Amino acid sequence: MSNAVTQGLGLLAGVVCARYLGRSQYGQLGVILSTANLFSTLGAMGLGVTATKHVAELRRSDPERAGRIIGMTRATAIVAGLAFSAAFLVLSGWLSRTVLRAPELTGLLRVSAGILFFTSLNAYQAGALTGFEAFKPLAAANLIRGASVPLLVIGAAYWGLPGAVLASIAVAATSCVANAAMLGRECRRYHIRIDARPNLEELRILYRFSFPVLLATVSSTPAVWLSTAAVARTSGFAEIGIFNAAMQWQAAILFITNAVGVLGLPMLSSAVSERNISKYKRLMGLNFVLTSGSALLAAIPICMAAPWIMRTYGSGFEVGTKVLLIVAASTVLTAMSVTVGHAIWSLNAPIAGVMFALLRGCVLVGSAFALARFGALGLAAANLLTMVIQTVAVIPYMKYLIRKQELVWSSTHDAPQLIAMVALPPLIAERSPTL
C-alpha cells in the first residue's frame, strides 16, 4: 500500500511539474537528473547487489560477518559518494558546454551533486534491507520518501527549474535518512553489529563481486545518458521532455514487478546456500511469471489510455502518444529481464552480467544516435530495439546456466559428464563453476 501511495505521488508530481515547467524545461530537468544518476552509479559501486546477496546468505548463519560486510559497504559508499560528487563538480562545466551544448545548465548540474551523494548511500542501504528481507521497513522508508515528493511541485511552482533541482536533493536526502533508520533497526533485530574496520576477506568481495556488478551497471548506465544527450543535441530538450513524461509510466508498469522482484535475489540466494536446484528453478519460474505477467497486465490499460495520459502533461505533450506505446512495450521486456538478472547474480556469474550489460549499452547508444533525428520517438524505438536484442541473446545462455548449475549441485553426477559440460561453454566464457 505504501509503495502504491509513493508511486502515485511520484506520477502526480511529474505531471504537475511538467505543466509548470513546460516541455523544454521539463526535458532539461530530466537531463540534469540523468547526468547526476550517471555519476551516482559510479558512487554506488555495485554495493546494493553486494549487500543484498551477502546479507541474505549470512544474516543468520554468520551475523558477525554480515555486520562486517554492511560496514564495508557503508564506508565504501561514503568515500565513493564524496569522491564522485567532487569529480562531478569539476566536470559539470565541460559536460554542459561540450557534451550537452547547454552552458546555461552548468550551475544546476553542480548543484545536483547533492543528489549524487545521497543516491550513492541509498544504494547500499536499500540493498542491505532487501537482504534482510525487511520489506515492511523498506515500504515505510518509501512512504517517508513519498511524503517528500510534493516538494518537487512546490519547487517547480515557485522557483521553476532551480526549485525542482533543489527539491530533488531534498527528496534524496529524506530517503537516505529513512533508509538509515530502518537499516539500524534491522541490525539490532538480528543482533548484528556494524563493523567498518578493514578486513581482507571482506575487501576481496569488492573486486570479486562488487566490481563486476559496477562494471555491469557502468556498461549500460552511461549508454542511457549518451542516448539522451544525443537526442537533446539533435532534436532539443523539448523532445526529451516528451520522452521523460512517457518514461514516468515505466515505473507504473513495473510497480508490481518491482514489488515482487525485490524478493527475487534474496530468495534465490537462499536456495543457492541450500544447493537445492529444484527449489531454485521453482522460485525462478514463479518469479518470472509474476514479474512479467504483472507488467503485461499493467501495460495494457496504460496503452489504451495513452492519448489522455500524455495530454494531462500540458500543451505540446499530446504528440507523445506513440512514444508512450513504444515505452510500454519495451518495459514489458524489461520486466522479463528482472528474473534473469537475479539468476545471474545469485549464481555468481558476474562476467555474464557485464557482457549482457555491454551488449545492451552498445545497442542502445548505436540505435539512439542513428534515430536521434526522430526525437522522442526515435529514443523510445532505440530502447525497444535494445530490449528485443537482449531478450533474444539471453534465452540460450540462461538454459545453459541452469543446466550447468544443476550438474554442479547434483550429488549423482559423474565426473566425465561435469567435465564435458564445463569444457563446452556457450558464447560467454566464465571462469567460475557457478556462473
Tab-separated table of C-alpha atoms in Angstrom:
chain	number	residue	atom	x	y	z
A	1	MET	CA	0.000	0.000	0.000
A	2	SER	CA	2.775	2.417	0.942
A	3	ASN	CA	4.580	1.736	-2.344
A	4	ALA	CA	1.386	2.430	-4.258
A	5	VAL	CA	0.991	5.757	-2.455
A	6	THR	CA	4.626	6.665	-3.185
A	7	GLN	CA	4.270	5.683	-6.831
A	8	GLY	CA	1.053	7.640	-7.211
A	9	LEU	CA	2.548	10.739	-5.623
A	10	GLY	CA	5.553	10.472	-7.944
A	11	LEU	CA	3.374	10.286	-11.041
A	12	LEU	CA	1.204	13.168	-9.906
A	13	ALA	CA	4.236	15.291	-9.066
A	14	GLY	CA	5.707	14.572	-12.503
A	15	VAL	CA	2.531	15.661	-14.261
A	16	VAL	CA	2.232	18.871	-12.248
A	17	CYS	CA	5.941	19.693	-12.658
A	18	ALA	CA	5.640	19.236	-16.416
A	19	ARG	CA	2.682	21.614	-16.536
A	20	TYR	CA	4.593	24.261	-14.582
A	21	LEU	CA	7.916	23.861	-16.408
A	22	GLY	CA	6.768	23.132	-19.969
A	23	ARG	CA	8.326	20.678	-22.415
A	24	SER	CA	11.734	22.311	-22.738
A	25	GLN	CA	12.480	22.875	-19.045
A	26	TYR	CA	10.989	19.508	-18.152
A	27	GLY	CA	13.434	17.996	-20.610
A	28	GLN	CA	16.285	19.962	-19.037
A	29	LEU	CA	15.288	18.651	-15.611
A	30	GLY	CA	15.393	15.114	-16.976
A	31	VAL	CA	18.859	15.625	-18.449
A	32	ILE	CA	20.166	17.106	-15.187
A	33	LEU	CA	18.813	14.193	-13.156
A	34	SER	CA	20.087	11.585	-15.621
A	35	THR	CA	23.553	13.193	-15.576
A	36	ALA	CA	23.608	13.060	-11.772
A	37	ASN	CA	22.396	9.455	-11.964
A	38	LEU	CA	25.298	8.590	-14.254
A	39	PHE	CA	27.805	9.645	-11.588
A	40	SER	CA	25.742	8.211	-8.719
A	41	THR	CA	26.023	4.825	-10.431
A	42	LEU	CA	29.790	5.094	-10.061
A	43	GLY	CA	29.384	6.256	-6.465
A	44	ALA	CA	27.135	3.308	-5.645
A	45	MET	CA	29.999	0.959	-6.661
A	46	GLY	CA	27.652	-2.002	-7.170
A	47	LEU	CA	27.218	-2.116	-3.397
A	48	GLY	CA	23.447	-2.572	-3.397
A	49	VAL	CA	23.501	-6.009	-5.043
A	50	THR	CA	26.558	-6.957	-2.981
A	51	ALA	CA	24.772	-6.128	0.267
A	52	THR	CA	21.601	-7.931	-0.791
A	53	LYS	CA	23.328	-11.182	-1.731
A	54	HIS	CA	25.661	-11.458	1.249
A	55	VAL	CA	23.289	-10.224	3.946
A	56	ALA	CA	20.662	-12.676	2.690
A	57	GLU	CA	23.165	-15.536	2.935
A	58	LEU	CA	24.841	-14.567	6.230
A	59	ARG	CA	22.354	-12.763	8.445
A	60	ARG	CA	21.513	-15.968	10.326
A	61	SER	CA	24.478	-18.256	9.664
A	62	ASP	CA	27.239	-15.697	10.309
A	63	PRO	CA	25.870	-12.400	11.721
A	64	GLU	CA	29.356	-11.171	12.616
A	65	ARG	CA	30.490	-11.356	9.013
A	66	ALA	CA	27.202	-9.839	7.830
A	67	GLY	CA	27.970	-6.853	10.077
A	68	ARG	CA	31.425	-6.510	8.576
A	69	ILE	CA	30.007	-6.570	5.045
A	70	ILE	CA	27.413	-3.918	5.898
A	71	GLY	CA	30.131	-1.792	7.480
A	72	MET	CA	32.391	-2.210	4.459
A	73	THR	CA	29.642	-1.278	2.006
A	74	ARG	CA	28.688	1.757	4.087
A	75	ALA	CA	32.267	3.049	4.326
A	76	THR	CA	32.845	2.426	0.619
A	77	ALA	CA	29.595	4.182	-0.299
A	78	ILE	CA	30.505	7.281	1.721
A	79	VAL	CA	34.024	7.549	0.297
A	80	ALA	CA	32.937	6.830	-3.266
A	81	GLY	CA	29.937	9.162	-2.997
A	82	LEU	CA	32.135	12.050	-1.868
A	83	ALA	CA	34.806	11.311	-4.482
A	84	PHE	CA	32.427	11.152	-7.426
A	85	SER	CA	30.469	14.160	-6.185
A	86	ALA	CA	33.704	16.144	-6.249
A	87	ALA	CA	34.513	14.833	-9.741
A	88	PHE	CA	31.029	15.787	-10.881
A	89	LEU	CA	31.505	19.350	-9.613
A	90	VAL	CA	34.736	19.646	-11.586
A	91	LEU	CA	33.356	18.134	-14.803
A	92	SER	CA	29.959	19.864	-14.821
A	93	GLY	CA	31.173	22.813	-16.863
A	94	TRP	CA	32.715	20.634	-19.554
A	95	LEU	CA	29.657	18.348	-19.711
A	96	SER	CA	27.212	21.219	-20.116
A	97	ARG	CA	29.268	23.159	-22.670
A	98	THR	CA	30.785	20.387	-24.789
A	99	VAL	CA	28.554	17.338	-24.481
A	100	LEU	CA	25.115	18.809	-23.872
A	101	ARG	CA	25.795	22.110	-25.668
A	102	ALA	CA	23.795	23.849	-22.943
A	103	PRO	CA	26.212	26.037	-20.923
A	104	GLU	CA	23.253	27.584	-19.119
A	105	LEU	CA	22.860	24.300	-17.205
A	106	THR	CA	26.352	24.397	-15.628
A	107	GLY	CA	25.221	25.854	-12.308
A	108	LEU	CA	22.305	23.466	-11.872
A	109	LEU	CA	24.463	20.475	-12.776
A	110	ARG	CA	26.853	21.434	-9.989
A	111	VAL	CA	24.018	21.834	-7.515
A	112	SER	CA	22.711	18.375	-8.429
A	113	ALA	CA	25.899	16.818	-6.999
A	114	GLY	CA	23.903	16.603	-3.770
A	115	ILE	CA	21.561	14.119	-5.446
A	116	LEU	CA	24.564	12.047	-6.462
A	117	PHE	CA	25.896	11.706	-2.904
A	118	PHE	CA	22.628	10.722	-1.238
A	119	THR	CA	21.719	8.320	-4.044
A	120	SER	CA	25.057	6.548	-3.586
A	121	LEU	CA	24.232	5.958	0.079
A	122	ASN	CA	20.688	4.875	-0.725
A	123	ALA	CA	22.014	2.052	-2.905
A	124	TYR	CA	23.806	0.147	-0.158
A	125	GLN	CA	21.062	0.890	2.402
A	126	ALA	CA	18.254	-0.448	0.210
A	127	GLY	CA	20.411	-3.424	-0.779
A	128	ALA	CA	21.079	-4.397	2.842
A	129	LEU	CA	17.400	-4.022	3.772
A	130	THR	CA	16.453	-6.258	0.860
A	131	GLY	CA	18.995	-8.823	2.046
A	132	PHE	CA	17.294	-8.802	5.450
A	133	GLU	CA	14.010	-9.338	3.594
A	134	ALA	CA	12.821	-6.331	5.589
A	135	PHE	CA	10.050	-5.455	3.194
A	136	LYS	CA	7.814	-3.672	5.680
A	137	PRO	CA	10.651	-1.353	6.796
A	138	LEU	CA	11.504	-0.783	3.128
A	139	ALA	CA	7.894	0.111	2.465
A	140	ALA	CA	7.906	2.501	5.413
A	141	ALA	CA	11.059	4.180	4.114
A	142	ASN	CA	9.479	4.505	0.671
A	143	LEU	CA	6.390	6.046	2.224
A	144	ILE	CA	8.534	8.640	4.011
A	145	ARG	CA	10.254	9.376	0.713
A	146	GLY	CA	6.867	9.657	-0.982
A	147	ALA	CA	5.749	12.195	1.591
A	148	SER	CA	8.619	14.447	0.482
A	149	VAL	CA	7.802	14.202	-3.251
A	150	PRO	CA	5.338	17.141	-3.170
A	151	LEU	CA	8.411	19.309	-2.597
A	152	LEU	CA	9.084	18.876	-6.331
A	153	VAL	CA	5.783	20.542	-7.156
A	154	ILE	CA	6.417	23.379	-4.707
A	155	GLY	CA	9.902	23.932	-6.093
A	156	ALA	CA	8.745	23.935	-9.711
A	157	ALA	CA	5.758	26.165	-8.984
A	158	TYR	CA	7.640	28.886	-7.106
A	159	TRP	CA	11.209	28.730	-8.442
A	160	GLY	CA	10.944	26.880	-11.736
A	161	LEU	CA	13.764	24.591	-12.834
A	162	PRO	CA	16.200	25.558	-9.996
A	163	GLY	CA	13.481	24.863	-7.445
A	164	ALA	CA	12.799	21.424	-8.928
A	165	VAL	CA	16.514	20.512	-8.754
A	166	LEU	CA	16.817	21.634	-5.115
A	167	ALA	CA	13.664	19.717	-4.252
A	168	SER	CA	15.153	16.582	-5.846
A	169	ILE	CA	18.113	16.869	-3.469
A	170	ALA	CA	15.740	17.142	-0.513
A	171	VAL	CA	13.842	14.021	-1.622
A	172	ALA	CA	17.092	12.023	-1.983
A	173	ALA	CA	18.265	13.158	1.461
A	174	THR	CA	14.932	12.223	3.052
A	175	SER	CA	15.139	8.762	1.544
A	176	CYS	CA	18.699	8.338	2.832
A	177	VAL	CA	17.747	9.258	6.413
A	178	ALA	CA	14.700	6.959	6.357
A	179	ASN	CA	16.684	4.005	4.995
A	180	ALA	CA	19.437	4.518	7.580
A	181	ALA	CA	16.904	4.408	10.425
A	182	MET	CA	15.275	1.222	9.101
A	183	LEU	CA	18.622	-0.481	8.494
A	184	GLY	CA	19.757	0.262	12.049
A	185	ARG	CA	16.575	-1.299	13.396
A	186	GLU	CA	17.052	-4.477	11.354
A	187	CYS	CA	20.652	-4.838	12.510
A	188	ARG	CA	19.520	-4.618	16.134
A	189	ARG	CA	16.796	-7.173	15.449
A	190	TYR	CA	19.318	-9.730	14.188
A	191	HIS	CA	21.933	-8.724	16.807
A	192	ILE	CA	24.285	-7.602	14.062
A	193	ARG	CA	26.948	-5.084	14.959
A	194	ILE	CA	28.099	-2.995	12.007
A	195	ASP	CA	31.886	-3.141	11.819
A	196	ALA	CA	33.614	-0.893	9.279
A	197	ARG	CA	37.186	-1.916	10.140
A	198	PRO	CA	39.079	-3.208	7.095
A	199	ASN	CA	39.148	-6.979	6.724
A	200	LEU	CA	40.948	-8.714	3.869
A	201	GLU	CA	38.247	-11.342	3.434
A	202	GLU	CA	35.501	-8.739	3.054
A	203	LEU	CA	37.643	-6.447	0.918
A	204	ARG	CA	38.015	-9.287	-1.575
A	205	ILE	CA	34.263	-9.075	-2.120
A	206	LEU	CA	34.735	-5.598	-3.593
A	207	TYR	CA	36.774	-6.830	-6.531
A	208	ARG	CA	35.259	-10.308	-6.803
A	209	PHE	CA	31.616	-9.255	-6.692
A	210	SER	CA	31.036	-5.503	-6.278
A	211	PHE	CA	33.438	-4.520	-9.035
A	212	PRO	CA	31.827	-6.820	-11.647
A	213	VAL	CA	28.386	-5.543	-10.603
A	214	LEU	CA	29.691	-1.997	-11.037
A	215	LEU	CA	31.105	-2.897	-14.445
A	216	ALA	CA	27.751	-4.326	-15.491
A	217	THR	CA	25.956	-1.178	-14.360
A	218	VAL	CA	28.537	1.173	-15.830
A	219	SER	CA	28.329	-0.737	-19.096
A	220	SER	CA	24.682	0.298	-19.500
A	221	THR	CA	24.050	3.454	-17.442
A	222	PRO	CA	26.344	5.732	-19.483
A	223	ALA	CA	24.558	4.422	-22.565
A	224	VAL	CA	21.249	5.728	-21.221
A	225	TRP	CA	22.814	9.124	-20.631
A	226	LEU	CA	24.610	9.231	-24.001
A	227	SER	CA	21.433	8.302	-25.863
A	228	THR	CA	19.535	11.052	-24.054
A	229	ALA	CA	22.294	13.568	-24.755
A	230	ALA	CA	22.326	12.602	-28.445
A	231	VAL	CA	18.615	13.349	-28.811
A	232	ALA	CA	18.889	16.563	-26.780
A	233	ARG	CA	21.675	17.831	-29.048
A	234	THR	CA	19.926	16.813	-32.260
A	235	SER	CA	16.251	17.451	-31.565
A	236	GLY	CA	16.213	19.716	-28.497
A	237	PHE	CA	15.220	19.467	-24.844
A	238	ALA	CA	11.500	19.598	-25.679
A	239	GLU	CA	11.786	16.109	-27.192
A	240	ILE	CA	13.498	14.890	-24.030
A	241	GLY	CA	10.613	16.374	-22.067
A	242	ILE	CA	8.148	14.231	-24.042
A	243	PHE	CA	10.291	11.122	-23.604
A	244	ASN	CA	10.664	11.707	-19.851
A	245	ALA	CA	6.896	12.103	-19.490
A	246	ALA	CA	6.369	8.746	-21.212
A	247	MET	CA	9.134	7.101	-19.183
A	248	GLN	CA	7.390	8.076	-15.950
A	249	TRP	CA	4.849	5.401	-16.775
A	250	GLN	CA	7.561	2.785	-16.972
A	251	ALA	CA	7.642	2.908	-13.179
A	252	ALA	CA	3.862	2.428	-13.080
A	253	ILE	CA	4.069	-0.619	-15.348
A	254	LEU	CA	6.891	-2.041	-13.233
A	255	PHE	CA	5.197	-1.281	-9.921
A	256	ILE	CA	4.123	-4.846	-9.106
A	257	THR	CA	7.172	-6.211	-10.932
A	258	ASN	CA	9.463	-4.295	-8.597
A	259	ALA	CA	7.425	-5.245	-5.541
A	260	VAL	CA	7.717	-8.931	-6.467
A	261	GLY	CA	11.204	-8.635	-7.906
A	262	VAL	CA	12.659	-7.280	-4.679
A	263	LEU	CA	12.003	-10.761	-3.253
A	264	GLY	CA	13.817	-12.458	-6.108
A	265	LEU	CA	17.516	-12.076	-5.311
A	266	PRO	CA	17.330	-12.885	-1.573
A	267	MET	CA	15.089	-15.906	-2.227
A	268	LEU	CA	17.319	-17.260	-4.996
A	269	SER	CA	20.421	-16.594	-2.886
A	270	SER	CA	18.801	-18.572	-0.087
A	271	ALA	CA	18.226	-21.513	-2.468
A	272	VAL	CA	21.866	-21.235	-3.549
A	273	SER	CA	23.025	-21.611	0.054
A	274	GLU	CA	20.866	-24.765	0.279
A	275	ARG	CA	22.222	-26.073	-3.058
A	276	ASN	CA	18.663	-27.069	-3.951
A	277	ILE	CA	18.255	-26.891	-7.722
A	278	SER	CA	14.590	-27.953	-7.680
A	279	LYS	CA	13.723	-25.180	-5.278
A	280	TYR	CA	15.868	-22.747	-7.251
A	281	LYS	CA	14.131	-23.488	-10.561
A	282	ARG	CA	10.720	-23.362	-8.918
A	283	LEU	CA	11.410	-19.964	-7.335
A	284	MET	CA	12.920	-18.640	-10.546
A	285	GLY	CA	9.917	-19.746	-12.610
A	286	LEU	CA	7.450	-18.274	-10.131
A	287	ASN	CA	9.363	-15.008	-10.025
A	288	PHE	CA	9.450	-14.818	-13.827
A	289	VAL	CA	5.704	-15.387	-14.194
A	290	LEU	CA	4.833	-12.826	-11.531
A	291	THR	CA	7.222	-10.101	-12.730
A	292	SER	CA	6.465	-10.472	-16.447
A	293	GLY	CA	2.739	-11.124	-16.114
A	294	SER	CA	2.126	-8.192	-13.809
A	295	ALA	CA	3.968	-5.845	-16.188
A	296	LEU	CA	1.921	-7.023	-19.148
A	297	LEU	CA	-1.362	-6.591	-17.256
A	298	ALA	CA	-0.339	-3.067	-16.198
A	299	ALA	CA	0.840	-2.076	-19.681
A	300	ILE	CA	-2.451	-2.869	-21.433
A	301	PRO	CA	-4.663	-0.203	-19.753
A	302	ILE	CA	-1.844	2.354	-19.929
A	303	CYS	CA	-1.587	1.804	-23.689
A	304	MET	CA	-5.350	2.174	-24.048
A	305	ALA	CA	-5.275	5.455	-22.124
A	306	ALA	CA	-2.069	6.750	-23.758
A	307	PRO	CA	-3.610	9.772	-25.598
A	308	TRP	CA	-5.336	11.019	-22.452
A	309	ILE	CA	-2.262	10.386	-20.281
A	310	MET	CA	0.027	12.476	-22.471
A	311	ARG	CA	-2.494	15.332	-22.691
A	312	THR	CA	-2.502	15.646	-18.890
A	313	TYR	CA	1.134	16.831	-19.011
A	314	GLY	CA	0.104	20.039	-20.735
A	315	SER	CA	0.399	21.755	-24.070
A	316	GLY	CA	2.673	20.026	-26.595
A	317	PHE	CA	2.884	16.677	-24.805
A	318	GLU	CA	-0.058	15.152	-26.681
A	319	VAL	CA	2.242	14.340	-29.630
A	320	GLY	CA	3.947	11.748	-27.425
A	321	THR	CA	1.193	9.121	-27.580
A	322	LYS	CA	3.208	6.804	-29.835
A	323	VAL	CA	6.233	7.333	-27.598
A	324	LEU	CA	4.289	6.054	-24.594
A	325	LEU	CA	3.092	3.000	-26.544
A	326	ILE	CA	6.659	2.061	-27.500
A	327	VAL	CA	7.900	2.693	-23.949
A	328	ALA	CA	5.193	0.350	-22.625
A	329	ALA	CA	6.310	-2.427	-24.995
A	330	SER	CA	9.974	-2.091	-24.040
A	331	THR	CA	9.044	-2.004	-20.349
A	332	VAL	CA	7.349	-5.411	-20.571
A	333	LEU	CA	10.593	-6.816	-21.997
A	334	THR	CA	12.471	-5.073	-19.191
A	335	ALA	CA	10.274	-6.868	-16.667
A	336	MET	CA	11.145	-10.186	-18.299
A	337	SER	CA	14.837	-9.480	-17.706
A	338	VAL	CA	14.439	-8.866	-13.959
A	339	THR	CA	14.469	-12.559	-13.074
A	340	VAL	CA	17.381	-13.154	-15.441
A	341	GLY	CA	19.431	-10.540	-13.611
A	342	HIS	CA	18.638	-12.109	-10.247
A	343	ALA	CA	19.709	-15.513	-11.533
A	344	ILE	CA	22.994	-14.200	-12.908
A	345	TRP	CA	23.998	-12.512	-9.663
A	346	SER	CA	22.695	-15.187	-7.297
A	347	LEU	CA	24.691	-17.837	-9.190
A	348	ASN	CA	27.793	-15.645	-9.028
A	349	ALA	CA	28.082	-15.126	-12.775
A	350	PRO	CA	29.450	-11.566	-12.890
A	351	ILE	CA	31.169	-11.831	-16.256
A	352	ALA	CA	27.886	-12.756	-17.904
A	353	GLY	CA	26.244	-9.764	-16.250
A	354	VAL	CA	28.940	-7.472	-17.596
A	355	MET	CA	28.735	-8.901	-21.101
A	356	PHE	CA	24.975	-8.578	-21.357
A	357	ALA	CA	25.171	-5.034	-19.995
A	358	LEU	CA	27.800	-4.180	-22.604
A	359	LEU	CA	25.572	-5.610	-25.316
A	360	ARG	CA	22.639	-3.560	-24.051
A	361	GLY	CA	24.697	-0.406	-23.850
A	362	CYS	CA	26.236	-0.727	-27.298
A	363	VAL	CA	22.905	-1.408	-28.988
A	364	LEU	CA	21.203	1.470	-27.177
A	365	VAL	CA	23.883	4.044	-27.998
A	366	GLY	CA	24.209	2.956	-31.621
A	367	SER	CA	20.473	2.918	-32.286
A	368	ALA	CA	19.879	6.167	-30.383
A	369	PHE	CA	22.460	8.049	-32.443
A	370	ALA	CA	21.021	6.557	-35.630
A	371	LEU	CA	17.464	7.540	-34.694
A	372	ALA	CA	18.210	10.841	-32.889
A	373	ARG	CA	16.681	12.931	-35.683
A	374	PHE	CA	13.299	11.381	-34.839
A	375	GLY	CA	13.408	12.901	-31.348
A	376	ALA	CA	11.485	11.237	-28.540
A	377	LEU	CA	10.027	8.642	-30.885
A	378	GLY	CA	13.494	7.616	-32.053
A	379	LEU	CA	14.787	7.345	-28.470
A	380	ALA	CA	11.822	5.170	-27.479
A	381	ALA	CA	12.395	2.946	-30.530
A	382	ALA	CA	16.071	2.615	-29.613
A	383	ASN	CA	15.101	1.379	-26.141
A	384	LEU	CA	12.670	-1.151	-27.604
A	385	LEU	CA	15.239	-2.479	-30.082
A	386	THR	CA	17.763	-2.835	-27.257
A	387	MET	CA	15.428	-4.936	-25.123
A	388	VAL	CA	14.405	-7.144	-28.056
A	389	ILE	CA	18.032	-7.972	-28.858
A	390	GLN	CA	18.919	-8.592	-25.212
A	391	THR	CA	15.926	-10.898	-24.755
A	392	VAL	CA	16.869	-12.967	-27.810
A	393	ALA	CA	20.502	-13.196	-26.635
A	394	VAL	CA	19.835	-14.134	-23.016
A	395	ILE	CA	17.440	-17.077	-23.533
A	396	PRO	CA	20.022	-19.704	-24.672
A	397	TYR	CA	22.512	-18.523	-22.062
A	398	MET	CA	20.033	-18.974	-19.208
A	399	LYS	CA	19.266	-22.512	-20.374
A	400	TYR	CA	22.976	-23.281	-20.264
A	401	LEU	CA	23.477	-21.628	-16.882
A	402	ILE	CA	20.678	-23.538	-15.157
A	403	ARG	CA	21.697	-26.851	-16.725
A	404	LYS	CA	25.310	-26.437	-15.654
A	405	GLN	CA	24.339	-25.437	-12.125
A	406	GLU	CA	22.113	-28.485	-11.889
A	407	LEU	CA	25.116	-30.692	-12.673
A	408	VAL	CA	27.328	-28.852	-10.186
A	409	TRP	CA	24.831	-29.277	-7.346
A	410	SER	CA	23.755	-32.789	-8.175
A	411	SER	CA	25.114	-35.455	-5.854
A	412	THR	CA	24.705	-38.144	-8.522
A	413	HIS	CA	26.552	-36.627	-11.487
A	414	ASP	CA	29.715	-38.339	-12.663
A	415	ALA	CA	32.985	-36.530	-13.247
A	416	PRO	CA	33.187	-37.039	-17.041
A	417	GLN	CA	29.741	-35.538	-17.516
A	418	LEU	CA	30.624	-32.457	-15.465
A	419	ILE	CA	33.971	-32.057	-17.231
A	420	ALA	CA	32.271	-32.240	-20.614
A	421	MET	CA	29.702	-29.665	-19.524
A	422	VAL	CA	32.271	-27.186	-18.277
A	423	ALA	CA	34.502	-27.756	-21.282
A	424	LEU	CA	31.771	-26.739	-23.726
A	425	PRO	CA	30.778	-23.206	-22.684
A	426	PRO	CA	28.420	-21.052	-24.718
A	427	LEU	CA	29.235	-17.728	-26.308
A	428	ILE	CA	30.156	-16.190	-22.937
A	429	ALA	CA	33.038	-17.991	-21.241
A	430	GLU	CA	33.137	-17.968	-17.438
A	431	ARG	CA	35.848	-18.953	-15.025
A	432	SER	CA	33.556	-19.758	-12.123
A	433	PRO	CA	31.740	-23.147	-11.998
A	434	THR	CA	28.709	-21.290	-10.616
A	435	LEU	CA	28.200	-18.841	-13.469
